[in-house]
Amino acid sequence: MSSPTSPDPRNTATTKPGIDLSGRTVAIDPGHNGGNASHPKEINRQVPDGRGGTKACNTTGTSTNSDYPETDFNWAVAQKLEQELDDAGAEVVMSRDDNTGVGPCVDERGTFADDADLMVSIHANGSESAQAKGFHVIVAEPGSSDAVEDDSNRLADEMSNSMADSFTPNTAYGKNAISRRPDLAGLNNASVPAVIVECGEMRNPGEAKTMESESGQQKYADALMQGIVDWY
């Protein structure tokens, strides 16, 4: 969260003129939370995984080699994306209100979006190799229904295309950098079209530099915004 003396990270939004999302509702999930690491008991408790089993409430996320945390990156990009959506007339619902709390748990990170048109969960990956590079998009397979699965797949396609206009796709995760997984509770608990976007690799020095910069964060937000607009 911005301090009173810090510039609002949303003030540099670059929404293109003419985009009108009035009457649309978009759910944004900035992955993890800044207080998770100091509350292991809370984030390790078991919650419904959306497939009849359970999973740990949440995790701490990763970081760059200079210890810039994923939670900060996710929150900064989400704030910028929220401003772009606001400027375009959309209603925005967020899974968390700050970057200092704990949770919410992964089941709630799906269900909070129940009244939205779609949900985008913002993350960054933490592969051990510094050579790993690029973004990938994750979509649930199977989806909560055939219709949701179809629309989620279309959202994944649009996100992959818009991200690829500015960033490197990591096709090790699948064709067009789209990974289809049954094991992510946030996606499994979503009743609306939903994707997780792993924006890049935090251990890659070049991508870490981009993620740590405000201009880079804005660039990620712009790409996510374009994917949402293209989906609509």
Tab-separated table of C-alpha atoms in Angstrom:
chain	number	residue	atom	x	y	z
A	1	MET	CA	0.000	0.000	0.000
A	2	SER	CA	1.276	3.477	-0.796
A	3	SER	CA	2.403	5.631	2.101
A	4	PRO	CA	1.024	9.207	2.334
A	5	THR	CA	4.277	10.529	0.877
A	6	SER	CA	4.643	7.950	-1.877
A	7	PRO	CA	3.182	8.389	-5.374
A	8	ASP	CA	0.031	6.384	-5.931
A	9	PRO	CA	1.112	3.403	-8.113
A	10	ARG	CA	-2.160	3.725	-10.020
A	11	ASN	CA	-1.514	7.249	-11.262
A	12	THR	CA	0.428	6.201	-14.350
A	13	ALA	CA	-2.339	4.155	-15.977
A	14	THR	CA	-2.276	4.318	-19.757
A	15	THR	CA	-5.750	3.156	-20.713
A	16	LYS	CA	-6.342	3.842	-24.370
A	17	PRO	CA	-9.046	6.413	-25.154
A	18	GLY	CA	-12.320	4.952	-26.372
A	19	ILE	CA	-12.295	1.764	-24.293
A	20	ASP	CA	-15.700	1.475	-22.624
A	21	LEU	CA	-16.269	-1.331	-20.124
A	22	SER	CA	-19.303	0.260	-18.496
A	23	GLY	CA	-21.548	-2.382	-16.989
A	24	ARG	CA	-18.724	-4.919	-16.821
A	25	THR	CA	-17.375	-6.383	-13.589
A	26	VAL	CA	-13.803	-7.651	-13.392
A	27	ALA	CA	-12.309	-9.564	-10.457
A	28	ILE	CA	-8.587	-9.099	-9.780
A	29	ASP	CA	-6.637	-11.411	-7.488
A	30	PRO	CA	-3.166	-10.108	-6.552
A	31	GLY	CA	-1.505	-13.376	-5.560
A	32	HIS	CA	-0.439	-14.129	-1.965
A	33	ASN	CA	-0.267	-11.298	0.626
A	34	GLY	CA	2.460	-9.385	2.414
A	35	GLY	CA	1.652	-10.791	5.863
A	36	ASN	CA	1.549	-14.460	4.886
A	37	ALA	CA	5.164	-15.244	5.785
A	38	SER	CA	4.738	-14.159	9.395
A	39	HIS	CA	1.578	-16.229	9.917
A	40	PRO	CA	2.513	-19.831	8.995
A	41	LYS	CA	-0.215	-21.426	11.105
A	42	GLU	CA	-2.935	-19.445	9.361
A	43	ILE	CA	-1.724	-20.022	5.821
A	44	ASN	CA	-1.029	-23.726	6.340
A	45	ARG	CA	-4.537	-24.624	7.523
A	46	GLN	CA	-6.466	-26.815	5.089
A	47	VAL	CA	-9.281	-25.423	2.919
A	48	PRO	CA	-11.423	-26.896	0.095
A	49	ASP	CA	-9.455	-27.349	-3.119
A	50	GLY	CA	-12.482	-27.321	-5.415
A	51	ARG	CA	-11.965	-30.946	-6.398
A	52	GLY	CA	-13.267	-32.678	-3.269
A	53	GLY	CA	-10.018	-32.492	-1.337
A	54	THR	CA	-8.137	-29.883	0.654
A	55	LYS	CA	-5.108	-27.678	0.217
A	56	ALA	CA	-3.098	-25.245	2.318
A	57	CYS	CA	-4.823	-21.883	2.721
A	58	ASN	CA	-2.080	-19.951	0.938
A	59	THR	CA	1.672	-19.618	0.408
A	60	THR	CA	4.219	-16.839	0.752
A	61	GLY	CA	5.110	-16.424	-2.913
A	62	THR	CA	8.600	-16.035	-4.339
A	63	SER	CA	11.049	-13.142	-4.717
A	64	THR	CA	13.839	-11.818	-6.899
A	65	ASN	CA	17.459	-12.510	-6.003
A	66	SER	CA	17.543	-9.037	-4.447
A	67	ASP	CA	14.640	-10.037	-2.173
A	68	TYR	CA	11.957	-7.995	-3.918
A	69	PRO	CA	8.857	-10.022	-2.989
A	70	GLU	CA	6.299	-11.363	-5.398
A	71	THR	CA	3.548	-10.005	-3.146
A	72	ASP	CA	4.766	-6.449	-3.802
A	73	PHE	CA	4.910	-7.031	-7.545
A	74	ASN	CA	1.458	-8.602	-7.683
A	75	TRP	CA	-0.036	-5.775	-5.626
A	76	ALA	CA	1.604	-3.009	-7.676
A	77	VAL	CA	0.440	-4.460	-10.997
A	78	ALA	CA	-3.047	-5.082	-9.619
A	79	GLN	CA	-3.335	-1.464	-8.474
A	80	LYS	CA	-2.356	-0.200	-11.900
A	81	LEU	CA	-4.738	-2.607	-13.633
A	82	GLU	CA	-7.531	-1.584	-11.273
A	83	GLN	CA	-7.033	2.058	-12.242
A	84	GLU	CA	-7.128	1.245	-15.956
A	85	LEU	CA	-10.349	-0.695	-15.510
A	86	ASP	CA	-11.842	2.119	-13.422
A	87	ASP	CA	-10.924	4.616	-16.124
A	88	ALA	CA	-12.687	2.420	-18.690
A	89	GLY	CA	-15.877	2.386	-16.592
A	90	ALA	CA	-15.672	-1.176	-15.252
A	91	GLU	CA	-16.547	-2.205	-11.735
A	92	VAL	CA	-13.566	-3.884	-10.073
A	93	VAL	CA	-13.614	-6.350	-7.190
A	94	MET	CA	-10.339	-7.277	-5.492
A	95	SER	CA	-9.499	-10.420	-3.523
A	96	ARG	CA	-7.580	-8.346	-0.976
A	97	ASP	CA	-7.566	-4.697	0.078
A	98	ASP	CA	-3.906	-4.202	1.003
A	99	ASN	CA	-0.475	-5.796	0.905
A	100	THR	CA	0.021	-6.189	4.647
A	101	GLY	CA	-2.639	-8.755	5.571
A	102	VAL	CA	-2.886	-12.545	5.605
A	103	GLY	CA	-4.741	-14.551	2.956
A	104	PRO	CA	-7.455	-14.785	1.865
A	105	CYS	CA	-7.271	-18.528	1.410
A	106	VAL	CA	-7.154	-20.071	-2.035
A	107	ASP	CA	-10.785	-21.205	-1.943
A	108	GLU	CA	-11.920	-17.614	-1.307
A	109	ARG	CA	-9.643	-16.432	-4.095
A	110	GLY	CA	-11.997	-18.233	-6.445
A	111	THR	CA	-15.366	-17.561	-4.820
A	112	PHE	CA	-14.817	-13.817	-4.311
A	113	ALA	CA	-15.288	-13.468	-8.070
A	114	ASP	CA	-18.714	-15.152	-8.200
A	115	ASP	CA	-20.543	-11.954	-9.252
A	116	ALA	CA	-17.922	-10.853	-11.784
A	117	ASP	CA	-17.684	-11.535	-15.520
A	118	LEU	CA	-14.177	-12.950	-15.239
A	119	MET	CA	-11.244	-13.250	-12.862
A	120	VAL	CA	-7.548	-12.592	-13.447
A	121	SER	CA	-5.066	-13.733	-10.804
A	122	ILE	CA	-1.702	-11.937	-10.974
A	123	HIS	CA	1.473	-13.816	-10.050
A	124	ALA	CA	5.162	-14.163	-10.886
A	125	ASN	CA	7.065	-17.424	-11.108
A	126	GLY	CA	10.058	-18.533	-9.048
A	127	SER	CA	11.925	-21.145	-11.064
A	128	GLU	CA	15.289	-21.950	-9.494
A	129	SER	CA	17.176	-21.505	-12.751
A	130	ALA	CA	18.134	-17.935	-13.625
A	131	GLN	CA	17.917	-19.014	-17.264
A	132	ALA	CA	14.150	-19.561	-17.080
A	133	LYS	CA	12.414	-16.712	-18.864
A	134	GLY	CA	8.971	-15.584	-19.865
A	135	PHE	CA	5.335	-15.569	-18.867
A	136	HIS	CA	2.790	-18.333	-18.882
A	137	VAL	CA	-0.967	-18.470	-18.339
A	138	ILE	CA	-2.695	-21.146	-16.264
A	139	VAL	CA	-6.275	-22.292	-16.788
A	140	ALA	CA	-8.247	-24.982	-14.959
A	141	GLU	CA	-8.892	-28.262	-16.755
A	142	PRO	CA	-11.578	-29.366	-16.271
A	143	GLY	CA	-13.506	-26.181	-15.541
A	144	SER	CA	-16.410	-25.891	-13.123
A	145	SER	CA	-18.742	-26.298	-16.140
A	146	ASP	CA	-18.351	-26.726	-19.885
A	147	ALA	CA	-19.328	-23.091	-20.476
A	148	VAL	CA	-16.887	-21.758	-17.872
A	149	GLU	CA	-14.138	-23.987	-19.224
A	150	ASP	CA	-14.711	-22.737	-22.776
A	151	ASP	CA	-14.711	-19.086	-21.721
A	152	SER	CA	-11.669	-19.629	-19.492
A	153	ASN	CA	-9.788	-21.163	-22.398
A	154	ARG	CA	-10.699	-18.170	-24.539
A	155	LEU	CA	-9.526	-15.834	-21.770
A	156	ALA	CA	-6.240	-17.752	-21.587
A	157	ASP	CA	-5.814	-17.378	-25.350
A	158	GLU	CA	-6.442	-13.636	-25.245
A	159	MET	CA	-4.116	-13.159	-22.270
A	160	SER	CA	-1.357	-15.151	-23.915
A	161	ASN	CA	-1.697	-13.115	-27.115
A	162	SER	CA	-1.715	-9.745	-25.347
A	163	MET	CA	1.200	-10.656	-23.080
A	164	ALA	CA	3.193	-11.929	-26.066
A	165	ASP	CA	2.972	-8.482	-27.668
A	166	SER	CA	5.343	-7.193	-24.977
A	167	PHE	CA	6.893	-10.182	-23.197
A	168	THR	CA	8.472	-13.543	-23.953
A	169	PRO	CA	6.134	-16.562	-23.817
A	170	ASN	CA	7.564	-19.543	-21.947
A	171	THR	CA	6.343	-22.394	-24.114
A	172	ALA	CA	7.898	-24.965	-21.768
A	173	TYR	CA	4.563	-24.755	-19.957
A	174	GLY	CA	2.522	-25.578	-23.047
A	175	LYS	CA	1.574	-24.417	-26.504
A	176	ASN	CA	1.276	-20.633	-26.593
A	177	ALA	CA	2.579	-20.609	-22.989
A	178	ILE	CA	-0.763	-21.899	-21.694
A	179	SER	CA	-0.711	-24.483	-18.918
A	180	ARG	CA	-3.867	-26.509	-18.219
A	181	ARG	CA	-3.991	-27.802	-14.635
A	182	PRO	CA	-6.526	-29.475	-12.326
A	183	ASP	CA	-4.760	-28.730	-9.033
A	184	LEU	CA	-5.004	-24.976	-8.377
A	185	ALA	CA	-7.718	-24.241	-5.837
A	186	GLY	CA	-8.207	-20.600	-6.781
A	187	LEU	CA	-9.144	-21.593	-10.319
A	188	ASN	CA	-11.069	-24.692	-9.263
A	189	ASN	CA	-13.265	-22.665	-6.901
A	190	ALA	CA	-14.088	-20.020	-9.523
A	191	SER	CA	-17.594	-20.096	-10.991
A	192	VAL	CA	-16.625	-17.576	-13.697
A	193	PRO	CA	-14.000	-17.635	-16.456
A	194	ALA	CA	-10.633	-17.385	-14.706
A	195	VAL	CA	-6.902	-17.516	-15.361
A	196	ILE	CA	-3.680	-17.156	-13.425
A	197	VAL	CA	-1.025	-15.127	-15.232
A	198	GLU	CA	2.538	-15.889	-14.174
A	199	CYS	CA	3.908	-12.633	-15.542
A	200	GLY	CA	7.546	-13.696	-15.655
A	201	GLU	CA	10.442	-15.322	-13.845
A	202	MET	CA	11.588	-13.466	-10.737
A	203	ARG	CA	14.976	-15.234	-10.613
A	204	ASN	CA	15.827	-14.131	-14.144
A	205	PRO	CA	17.938	-10.951	-13.710
A	206	GLY	CA	16.494	-9.171	-16.731
A	207	GLU	CA	12.887	-9.940	-15.909
A	208	ALA	CA	13.465	-9.150	-12.234
A	209	LYS	CA	14.678	-5.679	-13.201
A	210	THR	CA	11.504	-5.104	-15.197
A	211	MET	CA	9.287	-6.394	-12.392
A	212	GLU	CA	10.946	-4.164	-9.818
A	213	SER	CA	10.460	-0.998	-11.876
A	214	GLU	CA	7.285	1.065	-11.947
A	215	SER	CA	7.496	1.340	-15.737
A	216	GLY	CA	7.762	-2.438	-16.007
A	217	GLN	CA	4.815	-2.949	-13.680
A	218	GLN	CA	2.787	-0.565	-15.831
A	219	LYS	CA	3.762	-2.530	-18.912
A	220	TYR	CA	2.464	-5.730	-17.316
A	221	ALA	CA	-0.774	-3.998	-16.303
A	222	ASP	CA	-1.247	-2.694	-19.846
A	223	ALA	CA	-0.856	-6.200	-21.276
A	224	LEU	CA	-3.347	-7.661	-18.802
A	225	MET	CA	-5.791	-4.871	-19.562
A	226	GLN	CA	-5.558	-5.560	-23.287
A	227	GLY	CA	-6.236	-9.245	-22.708
A	228	ILE	CA	-9.378	-8.403	-20.741
A	229	VAL	CA	-10.581	-5.966	-23.407
A	230	ASP	CA	-9.942	-8.520	-26.167
A	231	TRP	CA	-11.865	-11.203	-24.216
A	232	TYR	CA	-14.899	-8.919	-24.019
